[in-house]
Amino acid sequence: DIQLTQSPSFLSASVGDRVTITCRASQGVPSSLAWYQQIPGKAPKLLIYATSTLQSGVPSRFSGSGSATEFTLTIGSLQPEDFATYYCQHLNNYLTFGGGTKVEVK
Amino acid sequence: EVQLVQSGTEVKKPGESLKISCKVSGYSFTSQWIAWVRQMPGKGLEWMGIIYPADSDVRYSPSFQGQVSISADKSITTAYLQWSSLKASDTAIYYCARQRGSYPSHFDYWGQGTLVTVSS
């Protein structure tokens, strides 16, 4: 099975910061990746699919990139509503999730 | 409007059986896969399995194969996740989610989650 490792696991940041989260696959991922945001007590929300396509309604400060074994989610300018946990998901075979990255207030 | 509405909180004892549901509306139930995702207390997301309601084709994560059963009833546009004998370690929030497009793909709509607590 392909394993997904997110880094960092925790990230402290301030409003306005540019934030980058990395998702590394244990082996090359021929297909693509999705990213989700989860606010405590809520269901996950799709942000990005097919590695870099923004889901309808998601602010343009979110962007995704990458290929093969390394993918990134970038938040261009962190907003108060962006403090949450972010998960990547491998879109192949077993639809595995990464371990998550919690973005906290600095 | 696409909606996935899950059944309510469950409190069960070890060894008991359980079936939770995910009622779908707002699109053709048989046209998209429905997945189940587990989130244990304070932990991350784990994909459990997925069903294509049109023909009940089910794929399980190796971690959950044999531990749960996924089914669907087209007549009432509802997907199910079932246990025959619960364990304390099954305590978690369980989400259903619609997979967009052909398998495998991303999950674009999610249910609100069902909290299952298993305790003696």
PDB file of C-alpha atoms in Angstrom:
ATOM      1  CA  ASP A   1       0.000   0.000   0.000  1.00  0.00           C
ATOM      2  CA  ILE A   2       1.066   3.558  -0.635  1.00  0.00           C
ATOM      3  CA  GLN A   3       1.590   5.519   2.594  1.00  0.00           C
ATOM      4  CA  LEU A   4       1.129   9.276   2.752  1.00  0.00           C
ATOM      5  CA  THR A   5       3.195  11.330   5.198  1.00  0.00           C
ATOM      6  CA  GLN A   6       2.217  14.907   5.867  1.00  0.00           C
ATOM      7  CA  SER A   7       4.613  17.491   7.235  1.00  0.00           C
ATOM      8  CA  PRO A   8       4.572  19.236   9.474  1.00  0.00           C
ATOM      9  CA  SER A   9       2.081  17.530  11.782  1.00  0.00           C
ATOM     10  CA  PHE A  10       1.531  20.830  13.596  1.00  0.00           C
ATOM     11  CA  LEU A  11       2.085  24.329  12.353  1.00  0.00           C
ATOM     12  CA  SER A  12       1.794  27.612  14.263  1.00  0.00           C
ATOM     13  CA  ALA A  13       1.037  30.619  12.114  1.00  0.00           C
ATOM     14  CA  SER A  14      -0.442  34.109  12.176  1.00  0.00           C
ATOM     15  CA  VAL A  15      -3.169  35.690  10.094  1.00  0.00           C
ATOM     16  CA  GLY A  16      -1.631  36.845   6.838  1.00  0.00           C
ATOM     17  CA  ASP A  17       1.122  34.207   6.800  1.00  0.00           C
ATOM     18  CA  ARG A  18       1.807  32.093   3.757  1.00  0.00           C
ATOM     19  CA  VAL A  19       1.472  28.439   4.776  1.00  0.00           C
ATOM     20  CA  THR A  20       2.737  25.372   2.951  1.00  0.00           C
ATOM     21  CA  ILE A  21       1.863  21.787   3.850  1.00  0.00           C
ATOM     22  CA  THR A  22       3.626  18.852   2.228  1.00  0.00           C
ATOM     23  CA  CYS A  23       2.311  15.374   1.509  1.00  0.00           C
ATOM     24  CA  ARG A  24       4.863  12.741   0.564  1.00  0.00           C
ATOM     25  CA  ALA A  25       3.940   9.351  -0.901  1.00  0.00           C
ATOM     26  CA  SER A  26       5.936   6.220  -0.109  1.00  0.00           C
ATOM     27  CA  GLN A  27       6.081   5.467  -3.803  1.00  0.00           C
ATOM     28  CA  GLY A  28       5.261   7.317  -6.959  1.00  0.00           C
ATOM     29  CA  VAL A  29       1.578   8.140  -7.278  1.00  0.00           C
ATOM     30  CA  PRO A  30       0.540   7.811 -10.910  1.00  0.00           C
ATOM     31  CA  SER A  31      -2.830   9.384 -10.221  1.00  0.00           C
ATOM     32  CA  SER A  32      -3.595  12.489  -8.290  1.00  0.00           C
ATOM     33  CA  LEU A  33      -4.216  13.871  -4.830  1.00  0.00           C
ATOM     34  CA  ALA A  34      -7.012  15.665  -2.997  1.00  0.00           C
ATOM     35  CA  TRP A  35      -6.848  18.013  -0.019  1.00  0.00           C
ATOM     36  CA  TYR A  36      -9.471  18.457   2.700  1.00  0.00           C
ATOM     37  CA  GLN A  37      -9.969  20.906   5.541  1.00  0.00           C
ATOM     38  CA  GLN A  38     -11.544  19.854   8.828  1.00  0.00           C
ATOM     39  CA  ILE A  39     -12.664  22.320  11.456  1.00  0.00           C
ATOM     40  CA  PRO A  40     -13.133  20.759  14.920  1.00  0.00           C
ATOM     41  CA  GLY A  41     -16.569  19.235  15.322  1.00  0.00           C
ATOM     42  CA  LYS A  42     -17.297  19.401  11.600  1.00  0.00           C
ATOM     43  CA  ALA A  43     -17.113  17.031   8.665  1.00  0.00           C
ATOM     44  CA  PRO A  44     -14.138  17.375   6.313  1.00  0.00           C
ATOM     45  CA  LYS A  45     -14.517  19.740   3.384  1.00  0.00           C
ATOM     46  CA  LEU A  46     -12.987  19.231  -0.052  1.00  0.00           C
ATOM     47  CA  LEU A  47     -10.551  22.005  -1.006  1.00  0.00           C
ATOM     48  CA  ILE A  48      -8.583  20.687  -3.968  1.00  0.00           C
ATOM     49  CA  TYR A  49      -8.805  17.649  -6.222  1.00  0.00           C
ATOM     50  CA  ALA A  50      -6.762  16.311  -9.121  1.00  0.00           C
ATOM     51  CA  THR A  51      -3.709  17.753  -7.320  1.00  0.00           C
ATOM     52  CA  SER A  52      -4.350  21.390  -8.261  1.00  0.00           C
ATOM     53  CA  THR A  53      -8.036  21.951  -9.137  1.00  0.00           C
ATOM     54  CA  LEU A  54      -9.861  24.207  -6.709  1.00  0.00           C
ATOM     55  CA  GLN A  55     -13.254  22.918  -5.603  1.00  0.00           C
ATOM     56  CA  SER A  56     -16.117  25.275  -6.404  1.00  0.00           C
ATOM     57  CA  GLY A  57     -16.585  27.901  -3.701  1.00  0.00           C
ATOM     58  CA  VAL A  58     -13.121  27.487  -2.174  1.00  0.00           C
ATOM     59  CA  PRO A  59     -11.182  30.773  -1.890  1.00  0.00           C
ATOM     60  CA  SER A  60      -8.372  31.289  -4.369  1.00  0.00           C
ATOM     61  CA  ARG A  61      -5.803  31.700  -1.564  1.00  0.00           C
ATOM     62  CA  PHE A  62      -5.753  27.882  -1.505  1.00  0.00           C
ATOM     63  CA  SER A  63      -3.641  26.168  -4.140  1.00  0.00           C
ATOM     64  CA  GLY A  64      -2.209  22.732  -4.756  1.00  0.00           C
ATOM     65  CA  SER A  65       0.723  21.419  -6.722  1.00  0.00           C
ATOM     66  CA  GLY A  66       3.080  18.487  -7.052  1.00  0.00           C
ATOM     67  CA  SER A  67       3.570  15.148  -8.716  1.00  0.00           C
ATOM     68  CA  ALA A  68       4.912  11.639  -8.212  1.00  0.00           C
ATOM     69  CA  THR A  69       5.933  11.495  -4.537  1.00  0.00           C
ATOM     70  CA  GLU A  70       5.649  15.090  -3.319  1.00  0.00           C
ATOM     71  CA  PHE A  71       2.589  17.310  -3.215  1.00  0.00           C
ATOM     72  CA  THR A  72       1.914  20.636  -1.526  1.00  0.00           C
ATOM     73  CA  LEU A  73      -1.049  22.628  -0.301  1.00  0.00           C
ATOM     74  CA  THR A  74      -0.407  26.355  -0.012  1.00  0.00           C
ATOM     75  CA  ILE A  75      -2.549  28.942   1.707  1.00  0.00           C
ATOM     76  CA  GLY A  76      -1.476  32.250   0.223  1.00  0.00           C
ATOM     77  CA  SER A  77      -2.538  34.487   3.102  1.00  0.00           C
ATOM     78  CA  LEU A  78      -3.892  32.724   6.172  1.00  0.00           C
ATOM     79  CA  GLN A  79      -7.302  33.917   7.326  1.00  0.00           C
ATOM     80  CA  PRO A  80      -8.931  33.400  10.757  1.00  0.00           C
ATOM     81  CA  GLU A  81     -11.288  30.761   9.345  1.00  0.00           C
ATOM     82  CA  ASP A  82      -8.334  28.727   8.012  1.00  0.00           C
ATOM     83  CA  PHE A  83      -7.168  27.503  11.427  1.00  0.00           C
ATOM     84  CA  ALA A  84      -8.058  23.841  11.034  1.00  0.00           C
ATOM     85  CA  THR A  85      -6.603  20.428  10.265  1.00  0.00           C
ATOM     86  CA  TYR A  86      -5.711  19.596   6.673  1.00  0.00           C
ATOM     87  CA  TYR A  87      -5.559  16.136   5.119  1.00  0.00           C
ATOM     88  CA  CYS A  88      -4.243  14.894   1.816  1.00  0.00           C
ATOM     89  CA  GLN A  89      -5.775  11.859   0.129  1.00  0.00           C
ATOM     90  CA  HIS A  90      -4.278   9.550  -2.424  1.00  0.00           C
ATOM     91  CA  LEU A  91      -6.715   8.968  -5.292  1.00  0.00           C
ATOM     92  CA  ASN A  92      -5.701   5.475  -6.245  1.00  0.00           C
ATOM     93  CA  ASN A  93      -6.641   1.971  -5.084  1.00  0.00           C
ATOM     94  CA  TYR A  94      -7.299   2.451  -1.406  1.00  0.00           C
ATOM     95  CA  LEU A  95      -8.032   6.180  -1.174  1.00  0.00           C
ATOM     96  CA  THR A  96      -5.605   6.533   1.745  1.00  0.00           C
ATOM     97  CA  PHE A  97      -5.463   9.720   3.808  1.00  0.00           C
ATOM     98  CA  GLY A  98      -2.371  11.390   5.172  1.00  0.00           C
ATOM     99  CA  GLY A  99      -2.026  11.792   8.921  1.00  0.00           C
ATOM    100  CA  GLY A 100      -3.117  15.432   8.945  1.00  0.00           C
ATOM    101  CA  THR A 101      -1.578  18.834   9.619  1.00  0.00           C
ATOM    102  CA  LYS A 102      -3.063  21.001  12.335  1.00  0.00           C
ATOM    103  CA  VAL A 103      -2.706  24.722  11.698  1.00  0.00           C
ATOM    104  CA  GLU A 104      -2.820  26.600  14.986  1.00  0.00           C
ATOM    105  CA  VAL A 105      -2.739  30.240  16.019  1.00  0.00           C
ATOM    106  CA  LYS A 106       0.772  31.453  16.775  1.00  0.00           C
TER     107      LYS A 106
ATOM    108  CA  GLU B   1     -29.038  20.371  -3.250  1.00  0.00           C
ATOM    109  CA  VAL B   2     -26.878  17.332  -2.543  1.00  0.00           C
ATOM    110  CA  GLN B   3     -27.344  16.092   1.009  1.00  0.00           C
ATOM    111  CA  LEU B   4     -26.016  13.122   2.943  1.00  0.00           C
ATOM    112  CA  VAL B   5     -27.852  12.805   6.245  1.00  0.00           C
ATOM    113  CA  GLN B   6     -26.547  10.239   8.693  1.00  0.00           C
ATOM    114  CA  SER B   7     -28.310   8.452  11.511  1.00  0.00           C
ATOM    115  CA  GLY B   8     -27.861   9.609  15.083  1.00  0.00           C
ATOM    116  CA  THR B   9     -25.470   8.918  17.920  1.00  0.00           C
ATOM    117  CA  GLU B  10     -25.201   5.324  19.092  1.00  0.00           C
ATOM    118  CA  VAL B  11     -24.098   3.960  22.455  1.00  0.00           C
ATOM    119  CA  LYS B  12     -23.503   0.218  22.430  1.00  0.00           C
ATOM    120  CA  LYS B  13     -21.886  -2.512  24.468  1.00  0.00           C
ATOM    121  CA  PRO B  14     -19.033  -4.708  23.251  1.00  0.00           C
ATOM    122  CA  GLY B  15     -20.327  -7.668  21.295  1.00  0.00           C
ATOM    123  CA  GLU B  16     -23.494  -5.940  20.138  1.00  0.00           C
ATOM    124  CA  SER B  17     -24.363  -5.428  16.488  1.00  0.00           C
ATOM    125  CA  LEU B  18     -24.985  -2.100  14.819  1.00  0.00           C
ATOM    126  CA  LYS B  19     -26.058  -0.683  11.476  1.00  0.00           C
ATOM    127  CA  ILE B  20     -25.739   3.043  10.785  1.00  0.00           C
ATOM    128  CA  SER B  21     -27.162   4.796   7.775  1.00  0.00           C
ATOM    129  CA  CYS B  22     -26.512   7.566   5.284  1.00  0.00           C
ATOM    130  CA  LYS B  23     -29.593   8.916   3.505  1.00  0.00           C
ATOM    131  CA  VAL B  24     -28.767  10.578   0.200  1.00  0.00           C
ATOM    132  CA  SER B  25     -30.756  13.164  -1.728  1.00  0.00           C
ATOM    133  CA  GLY B  26     -30.251  15.790  -4.420  1.00  0.00           C
ATOM    134  CA  TYR B  27     -28.680  13.611  -7.114  1.00  0.00           C
ATOM    135  CA  SER B  28     -29.046  10.168  -8.677  1.00  0.00           C
ATOM    136  CA  PHE B  29     -28.065   7.767  -5.877  1.00  0.00           C
ATOM    137  CA  THR B  30     -27.010   5.047  -8.295  1.00  0.00           C
ATOM    138  CA  SER B  31     -24.633   7.258 -10.273  1.00  0.00           C
ATOM    139  CA  GLN B  32     -21.905   7.903  -7.676  1.00  0.00           C
ATOM    140  CA  TRP B  33     -19.946   5.798  -5.211  1.00  0.00           C
ATOM    141  CA  ILE B  34     -20.539   6.289  -1.476  1.00  0.00           C
ATOM    142  CA  ALA B  35     -17.595   5.888   0.904  1.00  0.00           C
ATOM    143  CA  TRP B  36     -17.279   5.419   4.652  1.00  0.00           C
ATOM    144  CA  VAL B  37     -14.537   7.099   6.670  1.00  0.00           C
ATOM    145  CA  ARG B  38     -13.606   6.532  10.308  1.00  0.00           C
ATOM    146  CA  GLN B  39     -12.223   9.131  12.689  1.00  0.00           C
ATOM    147  CA  MET B  40     -11.213   7.799  16.084  1.00  0.00           C
ATOM    148  CA  PRO B  41     -11.151  10.271  19.002  1.00  0.00           C
ATOM    149  CA  GLY B  42      -8.480  12.901  18.418  1.00  0.00           C
ATOM    150  CA  LYS B  43      -7.147  11.054  15.364  1.00  0.00           C
ATOM    151  CA  GLY B  44      -7.092  11.414  11.593  1.00  0.00           C
ATOM    152  CA  LEU B  45      -9.272  10.163   8.775  1.00  0.00           C
ATOM    153  CA  GLU B  46      -9.247   6.506   7.702  1.00  0.00           C
ATOM    154  CA  TRP B  47     -10.911   5.279   4.532  1.00  0.00           C
ATOM    155  CA  MET B  48     -12.919   2.129   5.307  1.00  0.00           C
ATOM    156  CA  GLY B  49     -14.564   1.191   2.067  1.00  0.00           C
ATOM    157  CA  ILE B  50     -16.833   2.266  -0.732  1.00  0.00           C
ATOM    158  CA  ILE B  51     -19.955   1.060  -2.521  1.00  0.00           C
ATOM    159  CA  TYR B  52     -21.425   1.680  -5.953  1.00  0.00           C
ATOM    160  CA  PRO B  53     -25.184   1.622  -5.272  1.00  0.00           C
ATOM    161  CA  ALA B  54     -26.148   0.775  -8.855  1.00  0.00           C
ATOM    162  CA  ASP B  55     -24.818  -2.774  -8.527  1.00  0.00           C
ATOM    163  CA  SER B  56     -23.613  -2.922  -4.894  1.00  0.00           C
ATOM    164  CA  ASP B  57     -19.988  -3.332  -5.956  1.00  0.00           C
ATOM    165  CA  VAL B  58     -18.041  -2.872  -2.691  1.00  0.00           C
ATOM    166  CA  ARG B  59     -14.324  -2.259  -2.164  1.00  0.00           C
ATOM    167  CA  TYR B  60     -12.843  -2.445   1.325  1.00  0.00           C
ATOM    168  CA  SER B  61      -9.662  -1.057   2.792  1.00  0.00           C
ATOM    169  CA  PRO B  62      -7.475  -4.016   3.833  1.00  0.00           C
ATOM    170  CA  SER B  63      -7.597  -2.601   7.371  1.00  0.00           C
ATOM    171  CA  PHE B  64     -11.376  -2.987   7.510  1.00  0.00           C
ATOM    172  CA  GLN B  65     -11.983  -6.054   5.326  1.00  0.00           C
ATOM    173  CA  GLY B  66     -13.916  -8.579   7.391  1.00  0.00           C
ATOM    174  CA  GLN B  67     -14.475  -6.108  10.215  1.00  0.00           C
ATOM    175  CA  VAL B  68     -17.462  -4.227   8.764  1.00  0.00           C
ATOM    176  CA  SER B  69     -20.021  -4.635   6.032  1.00  0.00           C
ATOM    177  CA  ILE B  70     -21.108  -1.916   3.599  1.00  0.00           C
ATOM    178  CA  SER B  71     -24.424  -2.089   1.778  1.00  0.00           C
ATOM    179  CA  ALA B  72     -26.975   0.104   0.042  1.00  0.00           C
ATOM    180  CA  ASP B  73     -30.715   0.153  -0.603  1.00  0.00           C
ATOM    181  CA  LYS B  74     -31.511   1.846  -3.907  1.00  0.00           C
ATOM    182  CA  SER B  75     -35.241   2.009  -3.143  1.00  0.00           C
ATOM    183  CA  ILE B  76     -34.654   4.421  -0.267  1.00  0.00           C
ATOM    184  CA  THR B  77     -31.356   5.958  -1.481  1.00  0.00           C
ATOM    185  CA  THR B  78     -29.539   4.929   1.679  1.00  0.00           C
ATOM    186  CA  ALA B  79     -26.111   3.469   2.315  1.00  0.00           C
ATOM    187  CA  TYR B  80     -25.238   1.471   5.407  1.00  0.00           C
ATOM    188  CA  LEU B  81     -22.249   0.542   7.528  1.00  0.00           C
ATOM    189  CA  GLN B  82     -22.700  -2.505   9.724  1.00  0.00           C
ATOM    190  CA  TRP B  83     -20.894  -4.362  12.496  1.00  0.00           C
ATOM    191  CA  SER B  84     -21.814  -7.841  13.724  1.00  0.00           C
ATOM    192  CA  SER B  85     -19.866  -7.629  16.975  1.00  0.00           C
ATOM    193  CA  LEU B  86     -18.633  -4.261  18.191  1.00  0.00           C
ATOM    194  CA  LYS B  87     -15.403  -3.706  20.101  1.00  0.00           C
ATOM    195  CA  ALA B  88     -14.394  -0.798  22.302  1.00  0.00           C
ATOM    196  CA  SER B  89     -11.894   0.141  19.607  1.00  0.00           C
ATOM    197  CA  ASP B  90     -14.797   0.818  17.210  1.00  0.00           C
ATOM    198  CA  THR B  91     -15.550   3.979  19.205  1.00  0.00           C
ATOM    199  CA  ALA B  92     -15.275   6.755  16.633  1.00  0.00           C
ATOM    200  CA  ILE B  93     -17.108   9.186  14.414  1.00  0.00           C
ATOM    201  CA  TYR B  94     -18.093   7.615  11.108  1.00  0.00           C
ATOM    202  CA  TYR B  95     -18.637   9.743   8.030  1.00  0.00           C
ATOM    203  CA  CYS B  96     -20.225   8.841   4.730  1.00  0.00           C
ATOM    204  CA  ALA B  97     -19.084  10.779   1.686  1.00  0.00           C
ATOM    205  CA  ARG B  98     -19.983  10.924  -1.988  1.00  0.00           C
ATOM    206  CA  GLN B  99     -17.190  10.052  -4.341  1.00  0.00           C
ATOM    207  CA  ARG B 100     -17.287  12.208  -7.440  1.00  0.00           C
ATOM    208  CA  GLY B 101     -16.961  10.470 -10.782  1.00  0.00           C
ATOM    209  CA  SER B 102     -15.352   7.144 -11.558  1.00  0.00           C
ATOM    210  CA  TYR B 103     -13.521   5.173  -8.866  1.00  0.00           C
ATOM    211  CA  PRO B 104     -11.076   6.155  -7.478  1.00  0.00           C
ATOM    212  CA  SER B 105     -11.728   9.845  -6.994  1.00  0.00           C
ATOM    213  CA  HIS B 106     -12.208  12.581  -4.447  1.00  0.00           C
ATOM    214  CA  PHE B 107     -15.064  13.012  -1.960  1.00  0.00           C
ATOM    215  CA  ASP B 108     -17.058  16.155  -2.711  1.00  0.00           C
ATOM    216  CA  TYR B 109     -19.973  15.892  -0.265  1.00  0.00           C
ATOM    217  CA  TRP B 110     -19.896  14.549   3.280  1.00  0.00           C
ATOM    218  CA  GLY B 111     -22.473  13.540   5.844  1.00  0.00           C
ATOM    219  CA  GLN B 112     -22.484  15.184   9.257  1.00  0.00           C
ATOM    220  CA  GLY B 113     -20.991  12.127  10.937  1.00  0.00           C
ATOM    221  CA  THR B 114     -22.350   9.491  13.322  1.00  0.00           C
ATOM    222  CA  LEU B 115     -20.738   9.125  16.735  1.00  0.00           C
ATOM    223  CA  VAL B 116     -20.523   5.518  17.861  1.00  0.00           C
ATOM    224  CA  THR B 117     -19.494   4.825  21.434  1.00  0.00           C
ATOM    225  CA  VAL B 118     -18.811   1.246  22.494  1.00  0.00           C
ATOM    226  CA  SER B 119     -18.419   0.789  26.208  1.00  0.00           C
ATOM    227  CA  SER B 120     -19.314  -1.778  28.823  1.00  0.00           C
TER     228      SER B 120
END
